[in-house]
mmCIF file of C-alpha atoms in Angstrom:
data_model
loop_
_atom_site.group_PDB
_atom_site.id
_atom_site.type_symbol
_atom_site.label_atom_id
_atom_site.label_comp_id
_atom_site.label_asym_id
_atom_site.label_seq_id
_atom_site.Cartn_x
_atom_site.Cartn_y
_atom_site.Cartn_z
ATOM 1 C CA ASP A 4 5.734 19.428 -0.316
ATOM 2 C CA ALA A 5 2.386 18.138 -1.435
ATOM 3 C CA GLY A 6 2.023 14.396 -1.390
ATOM 4 C CA VAL A 7 -0.025 12.297 -3.773
ATOM 5 C CA ILE A 8 -3.425 13.872 -4.310
ATOM 6 C CA GLN A 9 -6.542 11.840 -5.030
ATOM 7 C CA SER A 10 -10.097 12.848 -5.784
ATOM 8 C CA PRO A 11 -12.795 12.353 -4.889
ATOM 9 C CA ARG A 12 -12.154 11.075 -1.370
ATOM 10 C CA HIS A 13 -15.514 9.345 -1.271
ATOM 11 C CA GLU A 14 -17.748 8.207 -4.102
ATOM 12 C CA VAL A 15 -21.150 6.579 -3.814
ATOM 13 C CA THR A 16 -22.770 5.444 -7.027
ATOM 14 C CA GLU A 17 -25.328 3.008 -8.316
ATOM 15 C CA MET A 18 -24.609 -0.202 -10.147
ATOM 16 C CA GLY A 19 -24.130 0.380 -13.849
ATOM 17 C CA GLN A 20 -22.859 3.930 -13.539
ATOM 18 C CA GLU A 21 -19.453 5.099 -14.734
ATOM 19 C CA VAL A 22 -16.927 6.042 -12.064
ATOM 20 C CA THR A 23 -13.735 8.037 -12.607
ATOM 21 C CA LEU A 24 -11.050 8.297 -9.951
ATOM 22 C CA ARG A 25 -8.265 10.850 -10.248
ATOM 23 C CA CYS A 26 -4.688 11.050 -9.080
ATOM 24 C CA LYS A 27 -1.914 13.636 -9.093
ATOM 25 C CA PRO A 28 1.471 12.097 -8.262
ATOM 26 C CA ILE A 29 4.260 13.794 -6.344
ATOM 27 C CA SER A 30 5.994 16.316 -8.572
ATOM 28 C CA GLY A 31 9.085 14.801 -10.173
ATOM 29 C CA HIS A 32 7.996 11.203 -9.679
ATOM 30 C CA ASN A 33 7.841 9.270 -12.935
ATOM 31 C CA SER A 34 6.161 6.058 -11.784
ATOM 32 C CA LEU A 35 2.520 5.851 -10.780
ATOM 33 C CA PHE A 36 0.670 2.901 -9.273
ATOM 34 C CA TRP A 37 -3.028 2.153 -8.731
ATOM 35 C CA TYR A 38 -3.868 -0.232 -5.861
ATOM 36 C CA ARG A 39 -7.152 -1.504 -4.485
ATOM 37 C CA GLN A 40 -7.710 -2.404 -0.814
ATOM 38 C CA THR A 41 -10.474 -4.692 0.421
ATOM 39 C CA MET A 42 -10.977 -6.578 3.650
ATOM 40 C CA MET A 43 -10.888 -9.906 1.830
ATOM 41 C CA ARG A 44 -7.856 -9.386 -0.420
ATOM 42 C CA GLY A 45 -5.883 -6.602 1.238
ATOM 43 C CA LEU A 46 -3.851 -4.260 -0.977
ATOM 44 C CA GLU A 47 -3.430 -5.371 -4.575
ATOM 45 C CA LEU A 48 -1.793 -3.668 -7.529
ATOM 46 C CA LEU A 49 -4.104 -2.921 -10.429
ATOM 47 C CA ILE A 50 -1.771 -1.185 -12.875
ATOM 48 C CA TYR A 51 1.360 0.896 -12.971
ATOM 49 C CA PHE A 52 2.802 3.475 -15.327
ATOM 50 C CA ASN A 53 6.387 4.486 -15.966
ATOM 51 C CA ASN A 54 6.940 7.787 -17.769
ATOM 52 C CA ASN A 55 3.198 7.889 -18.556
ATOM 53 C CA VAL A 56 3.284 4.479 -20.279
ATOM 54 C CA PRO A 57 1.344 1.526 -18.833
ATOM 55 C CA ILE A 58 3.882 -1.145 -17.936
ATOM 56 C CA ASP A 59 1.943 -3.791 -16.040
ATOM 57 C CA ASP A 60 -1.845 -4.040 -16.066
ATOM 58 C CA SER A 61 -2.035 -7.684 -15.024
ATOM 59 C CA GLY A 62 -3.930 -6.736 -11.884
ATOM 60 C CA MET A 63 -6.791 -5.016 -13.693
ATOM 61 C CA PRO A 64 -9.737 -7.269 -12.892
ATOM 62 C CA GLU A 65 -11.579 -7.071 -16.186
ATOM 63 C CA ASP A 66 -12.405 -4.950 -19.195
ATOM 64 C CA ARG A 67 -14.679 -2.745 -17.154
ATOM 65 C CA PHE A 68 -11.554 -1.170 -15.669
ATOM 66 C CA SER A 69 -9.325 1.201 -17.625
ATOM 67 C CA ALA A 70 -6.557 3.603 -16.643
ATOM 68 C CA LYS A 71 -4.860 6.466 -18.406
ATOM 69 C CA MET A 72 -1.971 8.798 -17.749
ATOM 70 C CA PRO A 73 -2.135 11.629 -20.285
ATOM 71 C CA ASN A 74 0.739 13.533 -18.687
ATOM 72 C CA ALA A 75 3.231 13.316 -15.855
ATOM 73 C CA SER A 76 0.961 15.014 -13.353
ATOM 74 C CA PHE A 77 -2.376 13.297 -13.849
ATOM 75 C CA SER A 78 -3.880 9.822 -14.035
ATOM 76 C CA THR A 79 -7.405 8.426 -14.065
ATOM 77 C CA LEU A 80 -8.887 5.054 -13.209
ATOM 78 C CA LYS A 81 -12.277 4.457 -14.784
ATOM 79 C CA ILE A 82 -14.820 1.756 -14.038
ATOM 80 C CA GLN A 83 -17.630 1.324 -16.528
ATOM 81 C CA PRO A 84 -20.104 -0.092 -15.732
ATOM 82 C CA SER A 85 -19.580 -0.268 -11.988
ATOM 83 C CA GLU A 86 -20.731 -3.249 -9.907
ATOM 84 C CA PRO A 87 -21.221 -3.695 -6.140
ATOM 85 C CA ARG A 88 -18.143 -5.948 -5.972
ATOM 86 C CA ASP A 89 -16.026 -2.982 -7.060
ATOM 87 C CA SER A 90 -16.664 -1.359 -3.673
ATOM 88 C CA ALA A 91 -13.243 -0.829 -2.102
ATOM 89 C CA VAL A 92 -10.665 1.827 -1.291
ATOM 90 C CA TYR A 93 -8.564 2.744 -4.317
ATOM 91 C CA PHE A 94 -5.092 4.116 -3.699
ATOM 92 C CA CYS A 95 -2.703 5.868 -6.004
ATOM 93 C CA ALA A 96 1.031 5.817 -5.241
ATOM 94 C CA SER A 97 4.050 7.345 -6.920
ATOM 95 C CA SER A 98 7.762 6.679 -6.985
ATOM 96 C CA SER A 99 10.783 8.500 -8.291
ATOM 97 C CA SER A 100 13.071 7.322 -11.051
ATOM 98 C CA GLY A 101 15.326 4.634 -9.643
ATOM 99 C CA GLY A 102 13.603 4.789 -6.283
ATOM 100 C CA VAL A 103 11.977 1.752 -4.777
ATOM 101 C CA GLU A 104 9.824 3.455 -2.175
ATOM 102 C CA GLN A 105 6.224 4.104 -3.154
ATOM 103 C CA PHE A 106 4.327 6.968 -1.536
ATOM 104 C CA PHE A 107 0.601 6.605 -1.222
ATOM 105 C CA GLY A 108 -2.248 9.054 -1.499
ATOM 106 C CA PRO A 109 -5.174 9.223 0.936
ATOM 107 C CA GLY A 110 -7.341 6.949 -1.199
ATOM 108 C CA THR A 111 -10.825 7.076 -2.678
ATOM 109 C CA ARG A 112 -13.480 5.071 -0.883
ATOM 110 C CA LEU A 113 -15.870 3.756 -3.542
ATOM 111 C CA THR A 114 -19.280 2.367 -2.686
ATOM 112 C CA VAL A 115 -21.369 0.868 -5.477
ATOM 113 C CA LEU A 116 -24.975 0.283 -4.471
ATOM 114 C CA GLU B 78 4.365 -16.341 -6.711
ATOM 115 C CA ASP B 79 5.497 -13.814 -4.118
ATOM 116 C CA GLN B 80 3.834 -14.163 -0.720
ATOM 117 C CA VAL B 81 3.841 -12.165 2.502
ATOM 118 C CA THR B 82 2.369 -13.395 5.781
ATOM 119 C CA GLN B 83 2.102 -11.160 8.820
ATOM 120 C CA SER B 84 1.518 -12.175 12.406
ATOM 121 C CA PRO B 85 -0.200 -11.644 14.679
ATOM 122 C CA GLU B 86 -3.320 -10.291 12.977
ATOM 123 C CA ALA B 87 -3.989 -8.082 15.968
ATOM 124 C CA LEU B 88 -1.969 -7.090 19.010
ATOM 125 C CA ARG B 89 -3.013 -5.199 22.083
ATOM 126 C CA LEU B 90 -0.271 -3.726 24.275
ATOM 127 C CA GLN B 91 -0.134 -1.588 27.350
ATOM 128 C CA GLU B 92 1.740 1.660 27.007
ATOM 129 C CA GLY B 93 5.428 0.933 27.547
ATOM 130 C CA GLU B 94 5.084 -2.800 26.818
ATOM 131 C CA SER B 95 7.578 -3.630 24.066
ATOM 132 C CA SER B 96 6.829 -6.265 21.427
ATOM 133 C CA SER B 97 7.572 -7.394 17.869
ATOM 134 C CA LEU B 98 5.541 -7.868 14.716
ATOM 135 C CA ASN B 99 6.503 -10.580 12.260
ATOM 136 C CA CYS B 100 6.558 -10.593 8.459
ATOM 137 C CA SER B 101 7.421 -13.851 6.699
ATOM 138 C CA TYR B 102 7.998 -13.704 2.966
ATOM 139 C CA THR B 103 8.773 -15.757 -0.102
ATOM 140 C CA VAL B 104 9.946 -13.913 -3.170
ATOM 141 C CA SER B 105 11.844 -14.761 -6.314
ATOM 142 C CA GLY B 106 14.820 -12.603 -5.436
ATOM 143 C CA LEU B 107 14.287 -9.721 -3.030
ATOM 144 C CA ARG B 108 14.774 -6.189 -4.268
ATOM 145 C CA GLY B 109 13.362 -4.616 -1.127
ATOM 146 C CA LEU B 110 11.152 -5.224 1.892
ATOM 147 C CA PHE B 111 8.993 -2.340 3.053
ATOM 148 C CA TRP B 112 7.169 -1.433 6.219
ATOM 149 C CA TYR B 113 4.211 0.940 6.131
ATOM 150 C CA ARG B 114 1.927 2.312 8.796
ATOM 151 C CA GLN B 115 -1.755 2.814 7.991
ATOM 152 C CA ASP B 116 -4.162 4.799 10.152
ATOM 153 C CA PRO B 117 -7.926 4.352 9.718
ATOM 154 C CA GLY B 118 -9.233 6.181 6.675
ATOM 155 C CA LYS B 119 -5.762 7.080 5.428
ATOM 156 C CA GLY B 120 -3.243 5.791 2.934
ATOM 157 C CA PRO B 121 -0.213 3.713 3.917
ATOM 158 C CA GLU B 122 2.625 5.842 5.259
ATOM 159 C CA PHE B 123 6.136 4.711 4.344
ATOM 160 C CA LEU B 124 8.362 3.750 7.286
ATOM 161 C CA PHE B 125 11.361 1.676 6.178
ATOM 162 C CA THR B 126 13.042 -0.114 3.296
ATOM 163 C CA LEU B 127 15.334 -3.079 3.961
ATOM 164 C CA TYR B 128 17.428 -4.564 1.178
ATOM 165 C CA SER B 129 19.526 -7.432 2.533
ATOM 166 C CA ALA B 130 19.681 -9.894 5.401
ATOM 167 C CA GLY B 131 21.229 -8.423 8.513
ATOM 168 C CA GLU B 132 20.131 -4.895 7.743
ATOM 169 C CA GLU B 133 18.419 -2.826 10.458
ATOM 170 C CA LYS B 134 16.636 0.534 10.337
ATOM 171 C CA GLU B 135 15.362 2.637 13.248
ATOM 172 C CA LYS B 136 12.912 5.474 13.620
ATOM 173 C CA GLU B 137 11.892 6.699 17.040
ATOM 174 C CA ARG B 138 10.396 3.711 18.890
ATOM 175 C CA LEU B 139 10.460 1.453 15.825
ATOM 176 C CA LYS B 140 13.244 -0.815 14.598
ATOM 177 C CA ALA B 141 12.982 -3.043 11.553
ATOM 178 C CA THR B 142 15.243 -6.040 10.960
ATOM 179 C CA LEU B 143 15.598 -8.456 8.067
ATOM 180 C CA THR B 144 16.640 -12.075 7.611
ATOM 181 C CA LYS B 145 16.489 -14.211 4.481
ATOM 182 C CA LYS B 146 12.979 -15.387 5.315
ATOM 183 C CA GLU B 147 11.394 -12.804 7.580
ATOM 184 C CA SER B 148 11.397 -9.307 8.936
ATOM 185 C CA PHE B 149 10.546 -8.038 12.373
ATOM 186 C CA LEU B 150 9.229 -4.668 13.423
ATOM 187 C CA HIS B 151 10.229 -4.102 17.020
ATOM 188 C CA ILE B 152 8.271 -1.521 18.997
ATOM 189 C CA THR B 153 10.019 -0.295 22.117
ATOM 190 C CA ALA B 154 8.005 1.315 24.900
ATOM 191 C CA PRO B 155 5.023 2.047 22.638
ATOM 192 C CA LYS B 156 2.674 4.965 23.144
ATOM 193 C CA PRO B 157 -1.045 5.183 22.295
ATOM 194 C CA GLU B 158 -0.178 7.195 19.172
ATOM 195 C CA ASP B 159 1.630 4.122 17.805
ATOM 196 C CA SER B 160 -1.769 2.443 17.418
ATOM 197 C CA ALA B 161 -2.267 1.673 13.714
ATOM 198 C CA THR B 162 -2.134 -1.151 11.210
ATOM 199 C CA TYR B 163 1.405 -2.033 10.176
ATOM 200 C CA LEU B 164 1.830 -3.408 6.678
ATOM 201 C CA CYS B 165 4.767 -5.338 5.275
ATOM 202 C CA ALA B 166 5.423 -5.565 1.525
ATOM 203 C CA VAL B 167 8.059 -7.032 -0.767
ATOM 204 C CA GLN B 168 9.295 -6.135 -4.210
ATOM 205 C CA ALA B 169 11.006 -8.748 -6.345
ATOM 206 C CA ASN B 170 14.125 -8.037 -8.358
ATOM 207 C CA THR B 171 12.441 -9.243 -11.536
ATOM 208 C CA GLY B 172 11.948 -5.718 -12.795
ATOM 209 C CA ARG B 173 8.262 -5.801 -11.931
ATOM 210 C CA ARG B 174 7.770 -2.915 -9.538
ATOM 211 C CA ALA B 175 4.540 -4.078 -7.941
ATOM 212 C CA LEU B 176 4.545 -4.412 -4.168
ATOM 213 C CA THR B 177 3.099 -7.600 -2.683
ATOM 214 C CA PHE B 178 1.515 -6.742 0.652
ATOM 215 C CA GLY B 179 0.727 -8.787 3.709
ATOM 216 C CA SER B 180 -2.641 -8.448 5.407
ATOM 217 C CA GLY B 181 -1.191 -6.342 8.201
ATOM 218 C CA THR B 182 -1.039 -6.337 11.996
ATOM 219 C CA ARG B 183 -3.533 -4.136 13.835
ATOM 220 C CA LEU B 184 -1.748 -2.698 16.845
ATOM 221 C CA GLN B 185 -3.612 -1.115 19.718
ATOM 222 C CA VAL B 186 -1.637 0.527 22.522
ATOM 223 C CA GLN B 187 -3.662 1.272 25.604
ATOM 224 C CA PRO B 188 -2.711 4.040 28.066
#
């Protein structure tokens, strides 16, 4: 079975540019989570969706960040405009209905110059 | 606010030298405590879920235990391939499904 799929795996961009990260959750999972990992703050939740609806976006740092889940098999995290402090590894995770375990994708390493 | 503290930050073992990693937590009602393994450049890999004090789970050389305030990940006779960062996380029973992670323990097992 395919796990969580993320693209791109690496992204290098310049300050001020728009960045879009993509995620395909595990088939059949109805909850999707976006996390960010940095050396300073570790892994932190940005937002999560249940049945394609955003439930908790309290971790989204500011209005420059937005996330969508147009259907059960696809989600995007967009940063516009990007800043150097956004450099981090962004992970997507999914979970099944009623399940507590979250399964992570390989991550997207974002570097903003 | 939920908090997770892991110790030690880093641990170096010789192959076959057993040890334990610690995860101390405070949470407003525990729904689950999770252990993940993370290799460099990869996403966290799920290992165990523990739900209540006294519970134990085992997988190969790893055994996770849980008390009301902390969890231990015991590594018995480790091998070099067990080298990784081990992350502990908690989920509160408030209905909020976010995981609160600790900063991890970097384990290096030398042959």
